[in-house]
PDB file of C-alpha atoms in Angstrom:
ATOM      1  CA  MET A  10      25.664  35.757 -47.050  1.00  0.00           C
ATOM      2  CA  ALA A  11      23.274  32.895 -46.308  1.00  0.00           C
ATOM      3  CA  GLY A  12      22.445  32.623 -49.994  1.00  0.00           C
ATOM      4  CA  GLY A  13      26.132  32.298 -50.851  1.00  0.00           C
ATOM      5  CA  LEU A  14      26.628  29.540 -48.286  1.00  0.00           C
ATOM      6  CA  ARG A  15      23.572  27.724 -49.612  1.00  0.00           C
ATOM      7  CA  GLU A  16      24.939  27.970 -53.139  1.00  0.00           C
ATOM      8  CA  LEU A  17      28.336  26.669 -52.046  1.00  0.00           C
ATOM      9  CA  ALA A  18      26.786  23.762 -50.132  1.00  0.00           C
ATOM     10  CA  GLY A  19      24.586  22.883 -53.104  1.00  0.00           C
ATOM     11  CA  TYR A  20      27.512  23.056 -55.506  1.00  0.00           C
ATOM     12  CA  LEU A  21      29.713  20.833 -53.338  1.00  0.00           C
ATOM     13  CA  ALA A  22      26.905  18.300 -52.887  1.00  0.00           C
ATOM     14  CA  ALA A  23      26.183  18.243 -56.623  1.00  0.00           C
ATOM     15  CA  LEU A  24      29.883  17.944 -57.434  1.00  0.00           C
ATOM     16  CA  ALA A  25      30.202  15.008 -55.044  1.00  0.00           C
ATOM     17  CA  GLY A  26      27.165  13.444 -56.710  1.00  0.00           C
ATOM     18  CA  TRP A  27      28.725  13.823 -60.163  1.00  0.00           C
ATOM     19  CA  VAL A  28      31.992  12.237 -59.033  1.00  0.00           C
ATOM     20  CA  SER A  29      30.047   9.387 -57.422  1.00  0.00           C
ATOM     21  CA  ALA A  30      28.035   8.893 -60.611  1.00  0.00           C
ATOM     22  CA  LEU A  31      31.275   8.690 -62.581  1.00  0.00           C
ATOM     23  CA  ALA A  32      32.602   6.086 -60.160  1.00  0.00           C
ATOM     24  CA  ALA A  33      29.367   4.106 -60.368  1.00  0.00           C
ATOM     25  CA  ALA A  34      29.451   4.122 -64.165  1.00  0.00           C
ATOM     26  CA  VAL A  35      33.017   2.787 -64.225  1.00  0.00           C
ATOM     27  CA  LEU A  36      32.714   0.182 -61.468  1.00  0.00           C
ATOM     28  CA  PRO A  37      32.026  -3.395 -62.630  1.00  0.00           C
ATOM     29  CA  GLN A  38      30.017  -4.297 -59.518  1.00  0.00           C
ATOM     30  CA  TRP A  39      26.538  -3.512 -60.831  1.00  0.00           C
ATOM     31  CA  ARG A  40      25.555  -7.081 -60.056  1.00  0.00           C
ATOM     32  CA  GLN A  41      27.446  -9.832 -58.302  1.00  0.00           C
ATOM     33  CA  SER A  42      27.085 -13.549 -57.817  1.00  0.00           C
ATOM     34  CA  SER A  43      24.743 -14.493 -54.999  1.00  0.00           C
ATOM     35  CA  TYR A  44      25.612 -16.683 -52.042  1.00  0.00           C
ATOM     36  CA  ALA A  45      22.019 -17.247 -50.998  1.00  0.00           C
ATOM     37  CA  GLY A  46      20.495 -20.671 -50.727  1.00  0.00           C
ATOM     38  CA  ASP A  47      22.648 -23.694 -50.036  1.00  0.00           C
ATOM     39  CA  ALA A  48      25.941 -22.964 -48.337  1.00  0.00           C
ATOM     40  CA  ILE A  49      28.260 -23.740 -51.203  1.00  0.00           C
ATOM     41  CA  ILE A  50      31.674 -22.129 -50.996  1.00  0.00           C
ATOM     42  CA  THR A  51      32.900 -21.062 -54.408  1.00  0.00           C
ATOM     43  CA  ALA A  52      36.430 -20.053 -55.278  1.00  0.00           C
ATOM     44  CA  VAL A  53      35.340 -17.504 -57.873  1.00  0.00           C
ATOM     45  CA  GLY A  54      33.080 -14.479 -57.424  1.00  0.00           C
ATOM     46  CA  LEU A  55      31.521 -12.990 -60.545  1.00  0.00           C
ATOM     47  CA  HIS A  56      30.839  -9.294 -61.042  1.00  0.00           C
ATOM     48  CA  GLU A  57      29.245  -7.571 -64.000  1.00  0.00           C
ATOM     49  CA  GLY A  58      28.942  -3.900 -64.884  1.00  0.00           C
ATOM     50  CA  LEU A  59      27.967  -1.712 -67.779  1.00  0.00           C
ATOM     51  CA  TRP A  60      31.296  -2.025 -69.557  1.00  0.00           C
ATOM     52  CA  MET A  61      32.968  -5.221 -68.341  1.00  0.00           C
ATOM     53  CA  SER A  62      32.595  -8.431 -66.372  1.00  0.00           C
ATOM     54  CA  CYS A  63      35.107  -9.604 -63.776  1.00  0.00           C
ATOM     55  CA  ALA A  64      35.943 -12.824 -61.968  1.00  0.00           C
ATOM     56  CA  ALA A  65      37.546 -12.508 -58.537  1.00  0.00           C
ATOM     57  CA  GLN A  66      39.295 -15.598 -57.210  1.00  0.00           C
ATOM     58  CA  SER A  67      39.775 -16.478 -53.569  1.00  0.00           C
ATOM     59  CA  THR A  68      43.505 -15.848 -53.948  1.00  0.00           C
ATOM     60  CA  GLY A  69      42.791 -12.171 -54.626  1.00  0.00           C
ATOM     61  CA  GLN A  70      43.426 -12.285 -58.353  1.00  0.00           C
ATOM     62  CA  VAL A  71      40.852 -10.430 -60.455  1.00  0.00           C
ATOM     63  CA  GLN A  72      40.388 -10.911 -64.182  1.00  0.00           C
ATOM     64  CA  CYS A  73      38.192  -8.529 -66.152  1.00  0.00           C
ATOM     65  CA  ARG A  74      36.962  -8.643 -69.724  1.00  0.00           C
ATOM     66  CA  LEU A  75      35.203  -5.922 -71.681  1.00  0.00           C
ATOM     67  CA  HIS A  76      31.842  -6.720 -73.211  1.00  0.00           C
ATOM     68  CA  ASP A  77      32.556  -7.994 -76.704  1.00  0.00           C
ATOM     69  CA  SER A  78      29.662  -6.475 -78.622  1.00  0.00           C
ATOM     70  CA  LEU A  79      27.442  -3.473 -78.054  1.00  0.00           C
ATOM     71  CA  LEU A  80      24.466  -4.674 -80.064  1.00  0.00           C
ATOM     72  CA  SER A  81      24.430  -8.117 -78.452  1.00  0.00           C
ATOM     73  CA  LEU A  82      23.981  -6.673 -74.964  1.00  0.00           C
ATOM     74  CA  GLU A  83      20.650  -6.821 -73.220  1.00  0.00           C
ATOM     75  CA  VAL A  84      18.331  -3.872 -73.577  1.00  0.00           C
ATOM     76  CA  HIS A  85      18.523  -2.789 -69.944  1.00  0.00           C
ATOM     77  CA  ILE A  86      22.328  -2.624 -70.089  1.00  0.00           C
ATOM     78  CA  GLN A  87      22.293  -0.500 -73.229  1.00  0.00           C
ATOM     79  CA  THR A  88      19.648   1.791 -71.748  1.00  0.00           C
ATOM     80  CA  SER A  89      21.554   2.150 -68.478  1.00  0.00           C
ATOM     81  CA  ARG A  90      24.705   2.936 -70.415  1.00  0.00           C
ATOM     82  CA  ALA A  91      22.992   5.687 -72.374  1.00  0.00           C
ATOM     83  CA  LEU A  92      21.382   7.179 -69.267  1.00  0.00           C
ATOM     84  CA  MET A  93      24.686   7.242 -67.385  1.00  0.00           C
ATOM     85  CA  VAL A  94      26.478   8.929 -70.279  1.00  0.00           C
ATOM     86  CA  VAL A  95      23.734  11.559 -70.515  1.00  0.00           C
ATOM     87  CA  SER A  96      23.871  12.008 -66.741  1.00  0.00           C
ATOM     88  CA  LEU A  97      27.615  12.621 -66.771  1.00  0.00           C
ATOM     89  CA  LEU A  98      27.333  15.106 -69.634  1.00  0.00           C
ATOM     90  CA  LEU A  99      24.539  17.033 -67.924  1.00  0.00           C
ATOM     91  CA  GLY A 100      26.493  17.087 -64.681  1.00  0.00           C
ATOM     92  CA  PHE A 101      29.627  18.311 -66.461  1.00  0.00           C
ATOM     93  CA  PHE A 102      27.771  21.223 -68.012  1.00  0.00           C
ATOM     94  CA  GLY A 103      26.088  21.845 -64.661  1.00  0.00           C
ATOM     95  CA  ILE A 104      29.498  22.206 -63.006  1.00  0.00           C
ATOM     96  CA  ILE A 105      30.582  24.841 -65.539  1.00  0.00           C
ATOM     97  CA  VAL A 106      27.302  26.784 -65.513  1.00  0.00           C
ATOM     98  CA  SER A 107      27.073  26.779 -61.709  1.00  0.00           C
ATOM     99  CA  VAL A 108      30.585  28.186 -61.323  1.00  0.00           C
ATOM    100  CA  VAL A 109      29.596  31.119 -63.544  1.00  0.00           C
ATOM    101  CA  GLY A 110      26.385  31.755 -61.606  1.00  0.00           C
ATOM    102  CA  MET A 111      27.604  31.439 -58.030  1.00  0.00           C
ATOM    103  CA  LYS A 112      27.877  34.602 -55.954  1.00  0.00           C
ATOM    104  CA  CYS A 113      31.284  33.668 -54.568  1.00  0.00           C
ATOM    105  CA  THR A 114      32.882  33.673 -58.029  1.00  0.00           C
ATOM    106  CA  LYS A 115      33.893  36.634 -60.191  1.00  0.00           C
ATOM    107  CA  VAL A 116      33.305  34.819 -63.479  1.00  0.00           C
ATOM    108  CA  GLY A 117      30.907  36.187 -66.059  1.00  0.00           C
ATOM    109  CA  GLU A 118      28.142  38.614 -65.192  1.00  0.00           C
ATOM    110  CA  GLU A 119      28.333  40.891 -62.172  1.00  0.00           C
ATOM    111  CA  ASP A 120      24.586  41.491 -61.962  1.00  0.00           C
ATOM    112  CA  PRO A 121      23.289  39.436 -59.005  1.00  0.00           C
ATOM    113  CA  VAL A 122      19.967  38.738 -60.710  1.00  0.00           C
ATOM    114  CA  THR A 123      21.652  37.411 -63.847  1.00  0.00           C
ATOM    115  CA  LYS A 124      24.101  35.330 -61.833  1.00  0.00           C
ATOM    116  CA  GLY A 125      21.206  33.924 -59.830  1.00  0.00           C
ATOM    117  CA  ARG A 126      19.425  32.832 -62.978  1.00  0.00           C
ATOM    118  CA  ILE A 127      22.605  31.182 -64.246  1.00  0.00           C
ATOM    119  CA  ALA A 128      22.983  29.352 -60.917  1.00  0.00           C
ATOM    120  CA  VAL A 129      19.392  28.131 -61.215  1.00  0.00           C
ATOM    121  CA  ALA A 130      20.166  26.825 -64.719  1.00  0.00           C
ATOM    122  CA  GLY A 131      23.118  24.919 -63.278  1.00  0.00           C
ATOM    123  CA  GLY A 132      20.884  23.525 -60.554  1.00  0.00           C
ATOM    124  CA  VAL A 133      18.368  22.321 -63.140  1.00  0.00           C
ATOM    125  CA  LEU A 134      21.159  20.548 -65.015  1.00  0.00           C
ATOM    126  CA  PHE A 135      22.237  18.812 -61.807  1.00  0.00           C
ATOM    127  CA  ILE A 136      18.677  17.726 -61.066  1.00  0.00           C
ATOM    128  CA  LEU A 137      18.319  16.275 -64.563  1.00  0.00           C
ATOM    129  CA  SER A 138      21.666  14.546 -64.141  1.00  0.00           C
ATOM    130  CA  GLY A 139      20.503  13.003 -60.876  1.00  0.00           C
ATOM    131  CA  LEU A 140      17.253  11.834 -62.453  1.00  0.00           C
ATOM    132  CA  CYS A 141      19.163  10.132 -65.277  1.00  0.00           C
ATOM    133  CA  THR A 142      21.438   8.384 -62.770  1.00  0.00           C
ATOM    134  CA  LEU A 143      18.445   7.331 -60.692  1.00  0.00           C
ATOM    135  CA  SER A 144      16.673   5.957 -63.760  1.00  0.00           C
ATOM    136  CA  ALA A 145      19.721   4.008 -64.926  1.00  0.00           C
ATOM    137  CA  VAL A 146      20.414   2.430 -61.539  1.00  0.00           C
ATOM    138  CA  SER A 147      16.769   1.662 -60.808  1.00  0.00           C
ATOM    139  CA  LEU A 148      16.234   0.088 -64.225  1.00  0.00           C
ATOM    140  CA  TYR A 149      19.249  -2.172 -63.783  1.00  0.00           C
ATOM    141  CA  ALA A 150      18.204  -3.076 -60.230  1.00  0.00           C
ATOM    142  CA  THR A 151      14.714  -3.946 -61.428  1.00  0.00           C
ATOM    143  CA  GLN A 152      16.126  -6.357 -63.981  1.00  0.00           C
ATOM    144  CA  VAL A 153      18.424  -7.976 -61.410  1.00  0.00           C
ATOM    145  CA  THR A 154      15.484  -8.421 -59.040  1.00  0.00           C
ATOM    146  CA  TYR A 155      13.330  -9.919 -61.779  1.00  0.00           C
ATOM    147  CA  GLU A 156      15.998 -12.431 -62.814  1.00  0.00           C
ATOM    148  CA  PHE A 157      16.655 -13.395 -59.191  1.00  0.00           C
ATOM    149  CA  PHE A 158      13.047 -14.184 -58.271  1.00  0.00           C
ATOM    150  CA  ARG A 159      11.707 -15.564 -61.545  1.00  0.00           C
ATOM    151  CA  GLU A 160      11.055 -19.256 -61.938  1.00  0.00           C
ATOM    152  CA  SER A 161      14.186 -20.831 -63.393  1.00  0.00           C
ATOM    153  CA  THR A 162      16.207 -24.021 -63.281  1.00  0.00           C
ATOM    154  CA  ILE A 163      19.269 -22.020 -62.236  1.00  0.00           C
ATOM    155  CA  PRO A 164      19.951 -22.520 -58.502  1.00  0.00           C
ATOM    156  CA  ILE A 165      19.675 -19.470 -56.274  1.00  0.00           C
ATOM    157  CA  ASN A 166      23.353 -19.499 -55.353  1.00  0.00           C
ATOM    158  CA  ALA A 167      24.229 -19.227 -59.059  1.00  0.00           C
ATOM    159  CA  ARG A 168      22.125 -16.126 -59.672  1.00  0.00           C
ATOM    160  CA  TYR A 169      23.028 -12.454 -59.325  1.00  0.00           C
ATOM    161  CA  GLU A 170      22.071  -9.823 -56.777  1.00  0.00           C
ATOM    162  CA  PHE A 171      22.736  -6.119 -56.211  1.00  0.00           C
ATOM    163  CA  GLY A 172      26.331  -4.964 -56.482  1.00  0.00           C
ATOM    164  CA  SER A 173      27.967  -2.083 -54.644  1.00  0.00           C
ATOM    165  CA  ALA A 174      27.864   0.173 -57.718  1.00  0.00           C
ATOM    166  CA  LEU A 175      24.064   0.329 -57.514  1.00  0.00           C
ATOM    167  CA  PHE A 176      24.207   1.798 -54.017  1.00  0.00           C
ATOM    168  CA  VAL A 177      26.888   4.260 -55.107  1.00  0.00           C
ATOM    169  CA  GLY A 178      24.598   5.276 -57.977  1.00  0.00           C
ATOM    170  CA  TRP A 179      21.622   5.818 -55.678  1.00  0.00           C
ATOM    171  CA  GLY A 180      23.758   7.949 -53.407  1.00  0.00           C
ATOM    172  CA  ALA A 181      25.074   9.914 -56.393  1.00  0.00           C
ATOM    173  CA  ALA A 182      21.552  10.599 -57.635  1.00  0.00           C
ATOM    174  CA  SER A 183      20.483  11.825 -54.194  1.00  0.00           C
ATOM    175  CA  LEU A 184      23.460  14.166 -53.870  1.00  0.00           C
ATOM    176  CA  SER A 185      23.015  15.571 -57.376  1.00  0.00           C
ATOM    177  CA  MET A 186      19.329  16.304 -56.889  1.00  0.00           C
ATOM    178  CA  LEU A 187      19.918  17.755 -53.414  1.00  0.00           C
ATOM    179  CA  GLY A 188      22.691  20.016 -54.660  1.00  0.00           C
ATOM    180  CA  GLY A 189      20.664  21.076 -57.677  1.00  0.00           C
ATOM    181  CA  SER A 190      17.694  21.903 -55.474  1.00  0.00           C
ATOM    182  CA  LEU A 191      19.847  24.098 -53.229  1.00  0.00           C
ATOM    183  CA  LEU A 192      21.193  25.924 -56.269  1.00  0.00           C
ATOM    184  CA  CYS A 193      17.666  26.474 -57.562  1.00  0.00           C
ATOM    185  CA  CYS A 194      16.664  27.972 -54.198  1.00  0.00           C
ATOM    186  CA  SER A 195      19.479  30.528 -54.419  1.00  0.00           C
ATOM    187  CA  CYS A 196      17.789  32.714 -57.033  1.00  0.00           C
ATOM    188  CA  PRO A 197      17.611  36.207 -55.483  1.00  0.00           C
ATOM    189  CA  ALA A 198      14.512  38.334 -55.570  1.00  0.00           C
ATOM    190  CA  LYS A 199      14.410  41.052 -58.152  1.00  0.00           C
ATOM    191  CA  GLU A 200      16.221  44.123 -57.071  1.00  0.00           C
ATOM    192  CA  ARG A 201      13.988  47.007 -56.312  1.00  0.00           C
ATOM    193  CA  ARG A 202      14.342  49.302 -59.209  1.00  0.00           C
ATOM    194  CA  GLY A 203      13.533  52.279 -57.074  1.00  0.00           C
ATOM    195  CA  GLN A 204      16.780  51.825 -55.170  1.00  0.00           C
ATOM    196  CA  GLN A 205      18.763  52.386 -58.352  1.00  0.00           C
ATOM    197  CA  TYR A 206      17.569  55.943 -58.696  1.00  0.00           C
ATOM    198  CA  HIS A 207      17.958  58.863 -56.392  1.00  0.00           C
ATOM    199  CA  GLN A 208      14.779  60.093 -54.969  1.00  0.00           C
ATOM    200  CA  GLN A 209      13.914  63.330 -56.686  1.00  0.00           C
ATOM    201  CA  PRO A 210      12.553  66.131 -54.495  1.00  0.00           C
ATOM    202  CA  GLN A 211       8.917  66.821 -55.144  1.00  0.00           C
ATOM    203  CA  PRO A 212       7.997  70.422 -56.026  1.00  0.00           C
ATOM    204  CA  SER A 213       6.435  72.295 -53.187  1.00  0.00           C
ATOM    205  CA  THR A 214       2.761  73.162 -53.576  1.00  0.00           C
ATOM    206  CA  ALA A 215       2.842  75.887 -51.012  1.00  0.00           C
ATOM    207  CA  ARG A 216       2.559  79.373 -52.416  1.00  0.00           C
ATOM    208  CA  GLU A 217       4.064  82.430 -50.915  1.00  0.00           C
ATOM    209  CA  TYR A 218       1.772  85.350 -50.717  1.00  0.00           C
ATOM    210  CA  VAL A 219       3.140  88.845 -50.668  1.00  0.00           C
TER     211      VAL A 219
END
């Protein structure tokens, strides 16, 4: 019973991580305009993501524009895009495989050992998905940090800093790897083969003497 609860908790955590990773990939707030430095009040806040850039005005109006060209994007954006797509695909397959391998489901094999191995495979997929998300977010954050602190003629309050999508991505990676680890720990020990057979009575060695 404890193994089933651990599997269910791991699956729910990994599923929440996959949904969070999807939200992080779609959100345009991977980096946002900084308000550090001189206290200059601007009427427009700039946000940029993997797929689009947005300008939010003080009146509440938001205008977004998709990135025009794929090949003209910076290398770290293209790499983060690819990693997030791979992460979402791995997580999607992990969701399907884990459902088949969980003890609380009646899908697929009925053998507990086989189902446990399938659940472990789903957990591995979730861990790989979390690692891809972590790599994508960390790579993008590294580039934002480098551009913020490098020597440049651009004033500090006109540079970019971390957006909310980065923190969502870090949380998604943590949940995916935690859930995958719990699923990997749910692999049952091999069933004792001796329990599958009835114990045969041993022939008596005693001899009757007449």
